[in-house]
Amino acid sequence: MVRFRLRKLSIDYLFAYCVLIVCSAIVLPSGSWAAEPDVTPATEPAAEESPSPQGPLLTAQMIRIEGMITPLSGAIWLRKFDEAVAKNPDMIILHIDSPGGYLSTTMELIDRLQKTKDIQTVAYIDNEAISGAALTALATDRIVIASSARFGDAGAIVAGSDSAFRYVDAKARSVFVAQVRAIAEASGRSPALAEAMVDKDVTVFEGTHKTDGKRAFFTTDEWESIPDSDEWTKGKPVFEAKENRFLTLNGRRAVELGVANDAAEDLDELATLLDIESPIPTIRPDRWDAAVVVLNHPLVTALLLIVGFGALLFELSAPGIGIGAFLSTLCFTTFFWSRFLGGTSGWLEVLLFVLGLTFIGLEFFVIPGFGIAGVGGIAMLLVSLVMASQHFFIPENSFDWQHLGVSVGTVVMSLLACAVLGIFMLTYSENMPGPLGRFALKPPSAEDLSVASIAASTPEAPGWSIVQVGDLGQSVSALRPSGKAQFGEQFVDVVTEGDFIDPDQSLKIIKKSGTRVVVRSV
């Protein structure tokens, strides 16, 4: 019995000892308390698990800036830029192929780029970046350009009263030069070369530091004013930055002068250079952007205004139907929505439009006479529509005047077309079916005449059944356009053709349709 227990105890100890040895073999080499360090060479699988020297690919979003820079296209690009920022990539690439455009819109793009701090911005130019497009590229952190691309020529010009292009005056040019130099300096590029892009009268020299060989570029005025000019060796002027020409570079030359950082001939090469995936994810304009472009066209704008005002007139002439109010609200909402997304409208224009409609409504139904409220309401209505169609308030050049002419002409022609439509409806709507037939009163039918004659033969017949077409009377209350009038001893609710008539004015009945009596001032 004792031998059996000892044998069993020995087996238990032997099993525990084996478990201890196995655990020690697993834990000791990696434990910090091991007696001796593990000097076994790393195996092949361990080498495969080590990360690659380049690391993972960076994330990027690309936006294409193509064609003229206008307030409309600029608003679309700014929305796409915000959409790219919301995805929080490592970098945002602006694929630029543009001849430039509006300076105000360009400065908005530059301001947005300079406020983007946590995301690297890259400009890629494979064809051209001229004028405002070149300035936009200067504001990015990195410029990559194709060797045959064109870059620069950013002089500010305005159109005179004769529509001929002229350079801005010296005062405006000095302010513009200071802005451009600040943009270049903020992005680590030569302010002198940037100045040569916008000032055709400046000459740029290349200078080399005598001690460390550092290369820099100076304008003539800068060279004469630097305190340590004796420590620099003045080189030859930059060939492309001579007098009477704006600095314009090809891609190869832009890289040589340090205006651009790198060269890439296509998007695949760009992706390899930036260590990002190819094809590069691109944020493109969607169907809503396309709709905004279409809705901002003058012809489409005129159509929206004609339908909107026509529907409003229809609703006022036939209240209670609701179709006119719905169509009018839809048209004007679409108009201001397209202007909001197009970058030319804000809440001020919407507020002016609503106030204009409110004052016109007060003039129609509350305030007697046609005075300040009506005129002011119409003025606010027109001003709001014109302001919502342009990016400026006071024209500064011939382009602005031309744009103002298009905006005013579109609104005025829309109102005239609406007036013609209203006259047509009043004249020919008697035979139109459905709600359109209520735009103007129809002549009384035989049944209406029989009802009227029966009512006239009965005691205490209502006034509308007694009076007849051609009767003369007098307005008792103001007719706007409905009110009360007296014909002989009968007081009748009447309505005009749309005119406002003050009290105590002579009237004549021109139409009857059931209980509706239409009068005209005589």
mmCIF file of N, CA and C in Angstrom, residues 329-443:
data_model
loop_
_atom_site.group_PDB
_atom_site.id
_atom_site.type_symbol
_atom_site.label_atom_id
_atom_site.label_comp_id
_atom_site.label_asym_id
_atom_site.label_seq_id
_atom_site.Cartn_x
_atom_site.Cartn_y
_atom_site.Cartn_z
ATOM 1 N N THR A 329 -44.315 79.421 -55.490
ATOM 2 C CA THR A 329 -43.374 79.091 -54.414
ATOM 3 C C THR A 329 -42.270 78.174 -54.920
ATOM 4 N N LEU A 330 -42.629 77.194 -55.729
ATOM 5 C CA LEU A 330 -41.634 76.266 -56.273
ATOM 6 C C LEU A 330 -40.624 76.990 -57.157
ATOM 7 N N CYS A 331 -41.085 77.878 -58.028
ATOM 8 C CA CYS A 331 -40.185 78.585 -58.946
ATOM 9 C C CYS A 331 -39.233 79.516 -58.199
ATOM 10 N N PHE A 332 -39.754 80.304 -57.266
ATOM 11 C CA PHE A 332 -38.883 81.251 -56.560
ATOM 12 C C PHE A 332 -37.952 80.538 -55.587
ATOM 13 N N THR A 333 -38.410 79.433 -54.990
ATOM 14 C CA THR A 333 -37.513 78.654 -54.145
ATOM 15 C C THR A 333 -36.374 78.061 -54.959
ATOM 16 N N THR A 334 -36.682 77.546 -56.133
ATOM 17 C CA THR A 334 -35.641 77.012 -57.019
ATOM 18 C C THR A 334 -34.684 78.107 -57.447
ATOM 19 N N PHE A 335 -35.205 79.290 -57.743
ATOM 20 C CA PHE A 335 -34.355 80.410 -58.148
ATOM 21 C C PHE A 335 -33.339 80.747 -57.066
ATOM 22 N N PHE A 336 -33.789 80.957 -55.835
ATOM 23 C CA PHE A 336 -32.867 81.349 -54.772
ATOM 24 C C PHE A 336 -31.964 80.192 -54.351
ATOM 25 N N TRP A 337 -32.453 78.958 -54.434
ATOM 26 C CA TRP A 337 -31.598 77.804 -54.126
ATOM 27 C C TRP A 337 -30.426 77.735 -55.091
ATOM 28 N N SER A 338 -30.696 77.919 -56.380
ATOM 29 C CA SER A 338 -29.618 77.873 -57.369
ATOM 30 C C SER A 338 -28.641 79.024 -57.167
ATOM 31 N N ARG A 339 -29.124 80.179 -56.714
ATOM 32 C CA ARG A 339 -28.229 81.312 -56.478
ATOM 33 C C ARG A 339 -27.411 81.112 -55.204
ATOM 34 N N PHE A 340 -27.997 80.483 -54.214
ATOM 35 C CA PHE A 340 -27.235 80.168 -53.007
ATOM 36 C C PHE A 340 -26.059 79.260 -53.348
ATOM 37 N N LEU A 341 -26.327 78.164 -54.053
ATOM 38 C CA LEU A 341 -25.268 77.221 -54.397
ATOM 39 C C LEU A 341 -24.340 77.785 -55.456
ATOM 40 N N GLY A 342 -24.818 78.783 -56.223
ATOM 41 C CA GLY A 342 -23.970 79.427 -57.209
ATOM 42 C C GLY A 342 -23.081 80.511 -56.637
ATOM 43 N N GLY A 343 -23.235 80.818 -55.372
ATOM 44 C CA GLY A 343 -22.353 81.773 -54.716
ATOM 45 C C GLY A 343 -22.686 83.228 -54.936
ATOM 46 N N THR A 344 -23.859 83.551 -55.483
ATOM 47 C CA THR A 344 -24.210 84.950 -55.741
ATOM 48 C C THR A 344 -25.315 85.471 -54.840
ATOM 49 N N SER A 345 -25.888 84.651 -54.013
ATOM 50 C CA SER A 345 -27.002 85.075 -53.176
ATOM 51 C C SER A 345 -26.748 84.694 -51.724
ATOM 52 N N GLY A 346 -27.346 85.489 -50.847
ATOM 53 C CA GLY A 346 -27.316 85.199 -49.422
ATOM 54 C C GLY A 346 -28.688 85.440 -48.824
ATOM 55 N N TRP A 347 -28.741 85.487 -47.511
ATOM 56 C CA TRP A 347 -30.031 85.674 -46.850
ATOM 57 C C TRP A 347 -30.569 87.085 -47.017
ATOM 58 N N LEU A 348 -29.705 88.052 -47.305
ATOM 59 C CA LEU A 348 -30.192 89.417 -47.515
ATOM 60 C C LEU A 348 -31.137 89.477 -48.698
ATOM 61 N N GLU A 349 -30.779 88.821 -49.802
ATOM 62 C CA GLU A 349 -31.642 88.833 -50.984
ATOM 63 C C GLU A 349 -32.977 88.153 -50.706
ATOM 64 N N VAL A 350 -32.939 87.052 -49.977
ATOM 65 C CA VAL A 350 -34.182 86.345 -49.634
ATOM 66 C C VAL A 350 -35.060 87.226 -48.745
ATOM 67 N N LEU A 351 -34.448 87.906 -47.773
ATOM 68 C CA LEU A 351 -35.206 88.785 -46.880
ATOM 69 C C LEU A 351 -35.853 89.936 -47.654
ATOM 70 N N LEU A 352 -35.103 90.529 -48.588
ATOM 71 C CA LEU A 352 -35.677 91.601 -49.402
ATOM 72 C C LEU A 352 -36.851 91.102 -50.230
ATOM 73 N N PHE A 353 -36.735 89.908 -50.779
ATOM 74 C CA PHE A 353 -37.812 89.347 -51.591
ATOM 75 C C PHE A 353 -39.066 89.119 -50.749
ATOM 76 N N VAL A 354 -38.918 88.542 -49.575
ATOM 77 C CA VAL A 354 -40.077 88.273 -48.702
ATOM 78 C C VAL A 354 -40.714 89.582 -48.250
ATOM 79 N N LEU A 355 -39.881 90.565 -47.892
ATOM 80 C CA LEU A 355 -40.431 91.857 -47.483
ATOM 81 C C LEU A 355 -41.156 92.529 -48.643
ATOM 82 N N GLY A 356 -40.621 92.410 -49.848
ATOM 83 C CA GLY A 356 -41.297 92.979 -51.005
ATOM 84 C C GLY A 356 -42.670 92.376 -51.218
ATOM 85 N N LEU A 357 -42.774 91.052 -51.141
ATOM 86 C CA LEU A 357 -44.078 90.394 -51.271
ATOM 87 C C LEU A 357 -45.019 90.816 -50.146
ATOM 88 N N THR A 358 -44.471 90.988 -48.941
ATOM 89 C CA THR A 358 -45.314 91.381 -47.808
ATOM 90 C C THR A 358 -45.910 92.773 -48.021
ATOM 91 N N PHE A 359 -45.090 93.726 -48.450
ATOM 92 C CA PHE A 359 -45.581 95.094 -48.673
ATOM 93 C C PHE A 359 -46.584 95.136 -49.825
ATOM 94 N N ILE A 360 -46.343 94.363 -50.859
ATOM 95 C CA ILE A 360 -47.310 94.321 -51.968
ATOM 96 C C ILE A 360 -48.636 93.740 -51.489
ATOM 97 N N GLY A 361 -48.594 92.694 -50.657
ATOM 98 C CA GLY A 361 -49.814 92.129 -50.102
ATOM 99 C C GLY A 361 -50.558 93.115 -49.227
ATOM 100 N N LEU A 362 -49.804 93.882 -48.415
ATOM 101 C CA LEU A 362 -50.450 94.899 -47.595
ATOM 102 C C LEU A 362 -51.117 95.960 -48.457
ATOM 103 N N GLU A 363 -50.456 96.330 -49.546
ATOM 104 C CA GLU A 363 -51.028 97.330 -50.447
ATOM 105 C C GLU A 363 -52.304 96.827 -51.101
ATOM 106 N N PHE A 364 -52.348 95.534 -51.400
ATOM 107 C CA PHE A 364 -53.520 94.958 -52.045
ATOM 108 C C PHE A 364 -54.711 94.885 -51.097
ATOM 109 N N PHE A 365 -54.467 94.405 -49.887
ATOM 110 C CA PHE A 365 -55.590 93.989 -49.042
ATOM 111 C C PHE A 365 -55.803 94.830 -47.787
ATOM 112 N N VAL A 366 -54.827 95.656 -47.403
ATOM 113 C CA VAL A 366 -54.954 96.346 -46.116
ATOM 114 C C VAL A 366 -54.930 97.857 -46.275
ATOM 115 N N ILE A 367 -53.840 98.380 -46.853
ATOM 116 C CA ILE A 367 -53.631 99.827 -46.898
ATOM 117 C C ILE A 367 -54.394 100.415 -48.081
ATOM 118 N N PRO A 368 -55.230 101.438 -47.852
ATOM 119 C CA PRO A 368 -55.973 102.035 -48.978
ATOM 120 C C PRO A 368 -55.048 102.844 -49.881
ATOM 121 N N GLY A 369 -55.419 102.910 -51.159
ATOM 122 C CA GLY A 369 -54.627 103.663 -52.121
ATOM 123 C C GLY A 369 -53.416 102.870 -52.577
ATOM 124 N N PHE A 370 -52.679 103.449 -53.503
ATOM 125 C CA PHE A 370 -51.463 102.813 -54.001
ATOM 126 C C PHE A 370 -50.317 103.784 -53.783
ATOM 127 N N GLY A 371 -49.522 103.542 -52.742
ATOM 128 C CA GLY A 371 -48.502 104.500 -52.373
ATOM 129 C C GLY A 371 -47.169 103.868 -52.063
ATOM 130 N N ILE A 372 -46.606 104.278 -50.926
ATOM 131 C CA ILE A 372 -45.239 103.904 -50.580
ATOM 132 C C ILE A 372 -45.094 102.395 -50.427
ATOM 133 N N ALA A 373 -46.065 101.743 -49.804
ATOM 134 C CA ALA A 373 -45.950 100.301 -49.580
ATOM 135 C C ALA A 373 -45.873 99.538 -50.896
ATOM 136 N N GLY A 374 -46.730 99.899 -51.841
ATOM 137 C CA GLY A 374 -46.721 99.189 -53.120
ATOM 138 C C GLY A 374 -45.465 99.446 -53.919
ATOM 139 N N VAL A 375 -45.083 100.734 -54.031
ATOM 140 C CA VAL A 375 -43.862 101.076 -54.780
ATOM 141 C C VAL A 375 -42.630 100.475 -54.111
ATOM 142 N N GLY A 376 -42.556 100.587 -52.778
ATOM 143 C CA GLY A 376 -41.418 100.022 -52.063
ATOM 144 C C GLY A 376 -41.344 98.503 -52.182
ATOM 145 N N GLY A 377 -42.510 97.857 -52.138
ATOM 146 C CA GLY A 377 -42.522 96.404 -52.277
ATOM 147 C C GLY A 377 -42.032 95.952 -53.644
ATOM 148 N N ILE A 378 -42.492 96.637 -54.691
ATOM 149 C CA ILE A 378 -42.035 96.285 -56.041
ATOM 150 C C ILE A 378 -40.537 96.530 -56.179
ATOM 151 N N ALA A 379 -40.052 97.654 -55.614
ATOM 152 C CA ALA A 379 -38.621 97.963 -55.695
ATOM 153 C C ALA A 379 -37.790 96.905 -54.981
ATOM 154 N N MET A 380 -38.202 96.505 -53.781
ATOM 155 C CA MET A 380 -37.456 95.475 -53.050
ATOM 156 C C MET A 380 -37.486 94.148 -53.792
ATOM 157 N N LEU A 381 -38.587 93.840 -54.429
ATOM 158 C CA LEU A 381 -38.701 92.606 -55.200
ATOM 159 C C LEU A 381 -37.694 92.593 -56.351
ATOM 160 N N LEU A 382 -37.648 93.680 -57.100
ATOM 161 C CA LEU A 382 -36.737 93.755 -58.245
ATOM 162 C C LEU A 382 -35.283 93.759 -57.799
ATOM 163 N N VAL A 383 -34.974 94.542 -56.758
ATOM 164 C CA VAL A 383 -33.588 94.622 -56.277
ATOM 165 C C VAL A 383 -33.109 93.256 -55.778
ATOM 166 N N SER A 384 -33.970 92.520 -55.073
ATOM 167 C CA SER A 384 -33.566 91.213 -54.562
ATOM 168 C C SER A 384 -33.258 90.234 -55.690
ATOM 169 N N LEU A 385 -34.055 90.266 -56.749
ATOM 170 C CA LEU A 385 -33.823 89.356 -57.868
ATOM 171 C C LEU A 385 -32.542 89.711 -58.617
ATOM 172 N N VAL A 386 -32.264 91.010 -58.765
ATOM 173 C CA VAL A 386 -31.039 91.426 -59.455
ATOM 174 C C VAL A 386 -29.810 91.111 -58.602
ATOM 175 N N MET A 387 -29.862 91.433 -57.318
ATOM 176 C CA MET A 387 -28.722 91.170 -56.441
ATOM 177 C C MET A 387 -28.417 89.681 -56.331
ATOM 178 N N ALA A 388 -29.451 88.859 -56.374
ATOM 179 C CA ALA A 388 -29.235 87.412 -56.263
ATOM 180 C C ALA A 388 -28.599 86.821 -57.506
ATOM 181 N N SER A 389 -28.518 87.597 -58.585
ATOM 182 C CA SER A 389 -27.972 87.087 -59.846
ATOM 183 C C SER A 389 -26.554 87.541 -60.111
ATOM 184 N N GLN A 390 -25.923 88.256 -59.174
ATOM 185 C CA GLN A 390 -24.571 88.749 -59.408
ATOM 186 C C GLN A 390 -23.785 88.733 -58.109
ATOM 187 N N HIS A 391 -22.456 88.728 -58.240
ATOM 188 C CA HIS A 391 -21.583 88.594 -57.078
ATOM 189 C C HIS A 391 -21.123 89.934 -56.522
ATOM 190 N N PHE A 392 -21.544 91.046 -57.097
ATOM 191 C CA PHE A 392 -21.123 92.367 -56.652
ATOM 192 C C PHE A 392 -22.366 93.205 -56.364
ATOM 193 N N PHE A 393 -22.158 94.315 -55.661
ATOM 194 C CA PHE A 393 -23.258 95.235 -55.379
ATOM 195 C C PHE A 393 -23.169 96.480 -56.253
ATOM 196 N N ILE A 394 -21.968 97.054 -56.340
ATOM 197 C CA ILE A 394 -21.737 98.219 -57.196
ATOM 198 C C ILE A 394 -20.773 97.817 -58.303
ATOM 199 N N PRO A 395 -21.121 97.993 -59.581
ATOM 200 C CA PRO A 395 -20.216 97.620 -60.680
ATOM 201 C C PRO A 395 -18.916 98.430 -60.615
ATOM 202 N N GLU A 396 -17.797 97.752 -60.889
ATOM 203 C CA GLU A 396 -16.498 98.405 -60.843
ATOM 204 C C GLU A 396 -15.808 98.472 -62.199
ATOM 205 N N ASN A 397 -16.249 97.669 -63.173
ATOM 206 C CA ASN A 397 -15.624 97.682 -64.492
ATOM 207 C C ASN A 397 -16.682 97.316 -65.528
ATOM 208 N N SER A 398 -16.248 97.260 -66.776
ATOM 209 C CA SER A 398 -17.219 97.006 -67.850
ATOM 210 C C SER A 398 -17.809 95.607 -67.755
ATOM 211 N N PHE A 399 -17.021 94.641 -67.253
ATOM 212 C CA PHE A 399 -17.561 93.301 -67.076
ATOM 213 C C PHE A 399 -18.730 93.318 -66.097
ATOM 214 N N ASP A 400 -18.541 94.050 -64.992
ATOM 215 C CA ASP A 400 -19.618 94.141 -64.007
ATOM 216 C C ASP A 400 -20.838 94.847 -64.591
ATOM 217 N N TRP A 401 -20.600 95.895 -65.393
ATOM 218 C CA TRP A 401 -21.729 96.592 -66.002
ATOM 219 C C TRP A 401 -22.476 95.683 -66.981
ATOM 220 N N GLN A 402 -21.725 94.896 -67.739
ATOM 221 C CA GLN A 402 -22.373 93.958 -68.659
ATOM 222 C C GLN A 402 -23.187 92.914 -67.885
ATOM 223 N N HIS A 403 -22.615 92.427 -66.798
ATOM 224 C CA HIS A 403 -23.329 91.443 -65.977
ATOM 225 C C HIS A 403 -24.580 92.060 -65.366
ATOM 226 N N LEU A 404 -24.452 93.320 -64.911
ATOM 227 C CA LEU A 404 -25.616 94.008 -64.356
ATOM 228 C C LEU A 404 -26.696 94.177 -65.414
ATOM 229 N N GLY A 405 -26.287 94.510 -66.644
ATOM 230 C CA GLY A 405 -27.262 94.647 -67.727
ATOM 231 C C GLY A 405 -27.997 93.352 -68.005
ATOM 232 N N VAL A 406 -27.268 92.229 -67.974
ATOM 233 C CA VAL A 406 -27.911 90.933 -68.191
ATOM 234 C C VAL A 406 -28.896 90.618 -67.068
ATOM 235 N N SER A 407 -28.495 90.905 -65.814
ATOM 236 C CA SER A 407 -29.366 90.616 -64.672
ATOM 237 C C SER A 407 -30.633 91.453 -64.710
ATOM 238 N N VAL A 408 -30.466 92.776 -64.920
ATOM 239 C CA VAL A 408 -31.639 93.658 -64.967
ATOM 240 C C VAL A 408 -32.512 93.318 -66.170
ATOM 241 N N GLY A 409 -31.869 93.080 -67.319
ATOM 242 C CA GLY A 409 -32.645 92.742 -68.513
ATOM 243 C C GLY A 409 -33.439 91.466 -68.352
ATOM 244 N N THR A 410 -32.846 90.476 -67.685
ATOM 245 C CA THR A 410 -33.561 89.216 -67.469
ATOM 246 C C THR A 410 -34.800 89.420 -66.613
ATOM 247 N N VAL A 411 -34.662 90.199 -65.533
ATOM 248 C CA VAL A 411 -35.802 90.437 -64.635
ATOM 249 C C VAL A 411 -36.878 91.266 -65.334
ATOM 250 N N VAL A 412 -36.473 92.346 -66.015
ATOM 251 C CA VAL A 412 -37.449 93.224 -66.672
ATOM 252 C C VAL A 412 -38.178 92.485 -67.788
ATOM 253 N N MET A 413 -37.433 91.752 -68.616
ATOM 254 C CA MET A 413 -38.072 91.016 -69.708
ATOM 255 C C MET A 413 -38.998 89.929 -69.170
ATOM 256 N N SER A 414 -38.656 89.346 -68.046
ATOM 257 C CA SER A 414 -39.533 88.342 -67.439
ATOM 258 C C SER A 414 -40.841 88.974 -66.985
ATOM 259 N N LEU A 415 -40.757 90.174 -66.382
ATOM 260 C CA LEU A 415 -41.972 90.857 -65.940
ATOM 261 C C LEU A 415 -42.829 91.268 -67.136
ATOM 262 N N LEU A 416 -42.194 91.760 -68.208
ATOM 263 C CA LEU A 416 -42.961 92.118 -69.398
ATOM 264 C C LEU A 416 -43.636 90.899 -70.009
ATOM 265 N N ALA A 417 -42.917 89.786 -70.078
ATOM 266 C CA ALA A 417 -43.511 88.557 -70.603
ATOM 267 C C ALA A 417 -44.663 88.096 -69.734
ATOM 268 N N CYS A 418 -44.512 88.270 -68.413
ATOM 269 C CA CYS A 418 -45.596 87.896 -67.504
ATOM 270 C C CYS A 418 -46.811 88.797 -67.714
ATOM 271 N N ALA A 419 -46.574 90.092 -67.957
ATOM 272 C CA ALA A 419 -47.691 91.007 -68.210
ATOM 273 C C ALA A 419 -48.418 90.642 -69.491
ATOM 274 N N VAL A 420 -47.660 90.312 -70.533
ATOM 275 C CA VAL A 420 -48.290 89.884 -71.792
ATOM 276 C C VAL A 420 -49.090 88.613 -71.574
ATOM 277 N N LEU A 421 -48.526 87.693 -70.788
ATOM 278 C CA LEU A 421 -49.243 86.450 -70.497
ATOM 279 C C LEU A 421 -50.536 86.731 -69.742
ATOM 280 N N GLY A 422 -50.473 87.692 -68.785
ATOM 281 C CA GLY A 422 -51.678 88.026 -68.038
ATOM 282 C C GLY A 422 -52.760 88.624 -68.909
ATOM 283 N N ILE A 423 -52.375 89.508 -69.834
ATOM 284 C CA ILE A 423 -53.357 90.085 -70.750
ATOM 285 C C ILE A 423 -53.977 89.007 -71.637
ATOM 286 N N PHE A 424 -53.142 88.099 -72.093
ATOM 287 C CA PHE A 424 -53.653 87.005 -72.921
ATOM 288 C C PHE A 424 -54.650 86.154 -72.149
ATOM 289 N N MET A 425 -54.321 85.856 -70.897
ATOM 290 C CA MET A 425 -55.217 85.023 -70.090
ATOM 291 C C MET A 425 -56.541 85.743 -69.836
ATOM 292 N N LEU A 426 -56.489 87.047 -69.564
ATOM 293 C CA LEU A 426 -57.724 87.785 -69.320
ATOM 294 C C LEU A 426 -58.605 87.853 -70.564
ATOM 295 N N THR A 427 -57.963 87.852 -71.732
ATOM 296 C CA THR A 427 -58.708 88.010 -72.979
ATOM 297 C C THR A 427 -59.271 86.693 -73.493
ATOM 298 N N TYR A 428 -58.492 85.616 -73.384
ATOM 299 C CA TYR A 428 -58.861 84.371 -74.048
ATOM 300 C C TYR A 428 -59.125 83.204 -73.095
ATOM 301 N N SER A 429 -59.132 83.466 -71.795
ATOM 302 C CA SER A 429 -59.291 82.334 -70.878
ATOM 303 C C SER A 429 -60.747 81.917 -70.683
ATOM 304 N N GLU A 430 -61.693 82.629 -71.298
ATOM 305 C CA GLU A 430 -63.097 82.267 -71.086
ATOM 306 C C GLU A 430 -63.398 80.861 -71.586
ATOM 307 N N ASN A 431 -62.725 80.473 -72.655
ATOM 308 C CA ASN A 431 -63.002 79.159 -73.240
ATOM 309 C C ASN A 431 -62.038 78.076 -72.777
ATOM 310 N N MET A 432 -61.184 78.385 -71.811
ATOM 311 C CA MET A 432 -60.219 77.392 -71.327
ATOM 312 C C MET A 432 -60.878 76.501 -70.298
ATOM 313 N N PRO A 433 -60.554 75.209 -70.313
ATOM 314 C CA PRO A 433 -61.168 74.293 -69.353
ATOM 315 C C PRO A 433 -60.480 74.350 -68.007
ATOM 316 N N GLY A 434 -61.140 73.807 -67.001
ATOM 317 C CA GLY A 434 -60.532 73.632 -65.690
ATOM 318 C C GLY A 434 -60.255 74.940 -64.986
ATOM 319 N N PRO A 435 -59.243 74.937 -64.094
ATOM 320 C CA PRO A 435 -58.947 76.140 -63.307
ATOM 321 C C PRO A 435 -58.537 77.332 -64.150
ATOM 322 N N LEU A 436 -57.957 77.095 -65.340
ATOM 323 C CA LEU A 436 -57.561 78.220 -66.180
ATOM 324 C C LEU A 436 -58.751 79.073 -66.577
ATOM 325 N N GLY A 437 -59.931 78.477 -66.644
ATOM 326 C CA GLY A 437 -61.121 79.231 -67.002
ATOM 327 C C GLY A 437 -61.535 80.225 -65.947
ATOM 328 N N ARG A 438 -60.993 80.123 -64.736
ATOM 329 C CA ARG A 438 -61.342 81.046 -63.654
ATOM 330 C C ARG A 438 -60.435 82.265 -63.638
ATOM 331 N N PHE A 439 -59.448 82.312 -64.549
ATOM 332 C CA PHE A 439 -58.568 83.479 -64.598
ATOM 333 C C PHE A 439 -59.350 84.733 -64.980
ATOM 334 N N ALA A 440 -60.381 84.573 -65.836
ATOM 335 C CA ALA A 440 -61.273 85.690 -66.196
ATOM 336 C C ALA A 440 -62.702 85.196 -66.111
ATOM 337 N N LEU A 441 -63.604 86.120 -65.846
ATOM 338 C CA LEU A 441 -65.002 85.751 -65.683
ATOM 339 C C LEU A 441 -65.637 85.424 -67.028
ATOM 340 N N LYS A 442 -66.433 84.367 -67.063
ATOM 341 C CA LYS A 442 -67.167 83.999 -68.268
ATOM 342 C C LYS A 442 -68.511 84.719 -68.303
ATOM 343 N N PRO A 443 -69.061 84.938 -69.485
ATOM 344 C CA PRO A 443 -70.395 85.555 -69.563
ATOM 345 C C PRO A 443 -71.431 84.619 -68.957
#
